[in-house]
CSV table of C-alpha atoms in Angstrom, one decimal:
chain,number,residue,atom,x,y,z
A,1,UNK,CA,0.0,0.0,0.0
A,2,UNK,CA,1.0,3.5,-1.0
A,3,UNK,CA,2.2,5.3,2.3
A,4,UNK,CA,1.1,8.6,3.6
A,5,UNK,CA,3.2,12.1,2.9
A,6,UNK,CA,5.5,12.2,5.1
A,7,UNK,CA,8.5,15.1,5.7
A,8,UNK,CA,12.2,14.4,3.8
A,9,UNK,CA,14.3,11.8,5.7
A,10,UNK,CA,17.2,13.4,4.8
A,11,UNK,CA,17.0,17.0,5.3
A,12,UNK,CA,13.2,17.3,6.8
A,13,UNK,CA,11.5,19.5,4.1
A,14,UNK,CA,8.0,19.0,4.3
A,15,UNK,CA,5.8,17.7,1.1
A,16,UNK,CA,6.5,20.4,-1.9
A,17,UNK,CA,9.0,22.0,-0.3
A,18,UNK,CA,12.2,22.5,-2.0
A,19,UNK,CA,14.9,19.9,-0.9
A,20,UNK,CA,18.0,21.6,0.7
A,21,UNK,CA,21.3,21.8,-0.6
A,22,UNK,CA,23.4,18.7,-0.2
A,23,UNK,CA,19.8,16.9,0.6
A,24,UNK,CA,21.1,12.5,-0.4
A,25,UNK,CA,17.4,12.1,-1.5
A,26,UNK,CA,17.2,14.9,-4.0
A,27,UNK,CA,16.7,14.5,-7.4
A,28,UNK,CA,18.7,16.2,-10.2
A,29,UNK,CA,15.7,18.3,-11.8
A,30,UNK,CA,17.3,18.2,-15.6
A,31,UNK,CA,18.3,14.6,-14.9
A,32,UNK,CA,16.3,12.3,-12.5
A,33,UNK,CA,19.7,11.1,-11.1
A,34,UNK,CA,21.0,11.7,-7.6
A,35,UNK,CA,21.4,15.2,-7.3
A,36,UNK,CA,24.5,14.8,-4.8
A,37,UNK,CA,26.8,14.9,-7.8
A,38,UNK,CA,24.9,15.9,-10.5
A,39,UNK,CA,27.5,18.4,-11.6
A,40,UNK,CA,24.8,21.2,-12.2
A,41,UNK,CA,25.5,24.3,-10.3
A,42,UNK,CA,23.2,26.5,-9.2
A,43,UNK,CA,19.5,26.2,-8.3
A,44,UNK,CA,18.4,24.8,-12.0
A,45,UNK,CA,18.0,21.3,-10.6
A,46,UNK,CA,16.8,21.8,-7.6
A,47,UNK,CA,13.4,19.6,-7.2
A,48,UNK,CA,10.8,19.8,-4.5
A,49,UNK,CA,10.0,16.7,-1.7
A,50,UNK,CA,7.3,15.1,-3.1
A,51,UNK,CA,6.3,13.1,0.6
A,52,UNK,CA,7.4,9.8,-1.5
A,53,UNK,CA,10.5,8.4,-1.7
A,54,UNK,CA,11.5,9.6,-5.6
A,55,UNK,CA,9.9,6.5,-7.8
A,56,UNK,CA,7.7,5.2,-5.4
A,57,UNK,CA,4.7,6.7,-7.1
A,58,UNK,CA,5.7,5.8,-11.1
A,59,UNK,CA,6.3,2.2,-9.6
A,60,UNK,CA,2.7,2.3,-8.1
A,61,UNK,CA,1.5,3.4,-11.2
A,62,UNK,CA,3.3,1.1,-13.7
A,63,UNK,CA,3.4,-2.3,-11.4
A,64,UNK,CA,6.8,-2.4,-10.8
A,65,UNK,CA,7.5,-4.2,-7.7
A,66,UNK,CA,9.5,-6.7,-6.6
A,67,UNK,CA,8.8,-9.5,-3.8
A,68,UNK,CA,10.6,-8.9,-0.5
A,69,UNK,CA,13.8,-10.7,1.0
A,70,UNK,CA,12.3,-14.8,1.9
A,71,UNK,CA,13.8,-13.8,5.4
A,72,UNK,CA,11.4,-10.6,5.7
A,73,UNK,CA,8.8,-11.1,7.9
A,74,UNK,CA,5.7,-12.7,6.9
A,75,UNK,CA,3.1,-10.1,5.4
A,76,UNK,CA,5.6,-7.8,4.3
A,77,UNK,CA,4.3,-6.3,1.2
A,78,UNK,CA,5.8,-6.0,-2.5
A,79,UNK,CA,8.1,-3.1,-2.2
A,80,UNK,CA,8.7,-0.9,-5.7
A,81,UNK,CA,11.1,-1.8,-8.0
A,82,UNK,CA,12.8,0.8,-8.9
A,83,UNK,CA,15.6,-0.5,-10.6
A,84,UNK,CA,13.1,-2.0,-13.1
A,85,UNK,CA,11.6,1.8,-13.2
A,86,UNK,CA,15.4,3.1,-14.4
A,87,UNK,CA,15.1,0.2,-17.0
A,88,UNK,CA,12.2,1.2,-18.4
A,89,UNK,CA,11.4,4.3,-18.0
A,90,UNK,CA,13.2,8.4,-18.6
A,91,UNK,CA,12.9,11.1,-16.6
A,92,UNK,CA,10.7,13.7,-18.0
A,93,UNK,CA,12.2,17.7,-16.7
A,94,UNK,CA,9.0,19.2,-17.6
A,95,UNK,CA,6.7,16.5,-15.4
A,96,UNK,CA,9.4,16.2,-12.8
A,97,UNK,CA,9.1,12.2,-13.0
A,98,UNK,CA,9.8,9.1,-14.4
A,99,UNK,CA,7.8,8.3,-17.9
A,100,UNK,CA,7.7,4.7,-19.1
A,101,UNK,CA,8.4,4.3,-22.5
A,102,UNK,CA,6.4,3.6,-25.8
A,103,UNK,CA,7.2,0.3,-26.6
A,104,UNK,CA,9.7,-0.5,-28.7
A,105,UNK,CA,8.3,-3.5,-30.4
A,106,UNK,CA,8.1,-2.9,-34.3
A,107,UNK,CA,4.1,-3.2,-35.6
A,108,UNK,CA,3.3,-6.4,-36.5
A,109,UNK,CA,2.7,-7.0,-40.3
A,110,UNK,CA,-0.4,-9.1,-41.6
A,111,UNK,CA,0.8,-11.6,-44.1
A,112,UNK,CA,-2.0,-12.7,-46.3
């Protein structure tokens, strides 16, 4: 189950707030990345705290999740794959999220 809002773990912003400089959860704005590195100066990639750990909600949306460790306890609930949401999907700068791509499948041709 999706979780409720809740403030930055890293540095405490609450839910569309800007992140804070040096903030470990902050995404890169032009990128999608980790913004601790991102190389962009300034505030150009500065995103806001969402209340969601960045890609929780685009793996909700697409079904990307991934069964827990067999030595979780039982119950424990699908958590998002996100590494499946890097695979198949971009960053979008002007949404501020990930996208999933059109598929890349060619059409298939009718042979009569």
């Amino acid at each position: 189950m999706f979780t409720s809002p809740s403030d930055c773990p890293d540095c405490g912003v609450r839910p569309g707030q800007l992140h804070h400089d040096g903030c470990d959860v902050a995404r890169c704005a032009t990128t999608g990345q980790q913004r601790a590195g991102c190389g962009h100066s300034g505030s150009t990639c500065i995103t806001r705290w969402t209340g969601h750990w960045p890609g929780d909600a685009e793996c909700w949306e697409y079904g990307f999740f991934i069964q827990p460790d067999p030595g979780a306890p039982p119950n424990t609930p699908p958590l998002p794959d996100i590494n499946r949401l890097y695979l198949e999907c971009d960053w979008d700068p002007a949404q501020q999220r990930m996208i999933r791509r059109a598929s890349s499948s060619p059409p298939e041709s009718s042979h009569q």
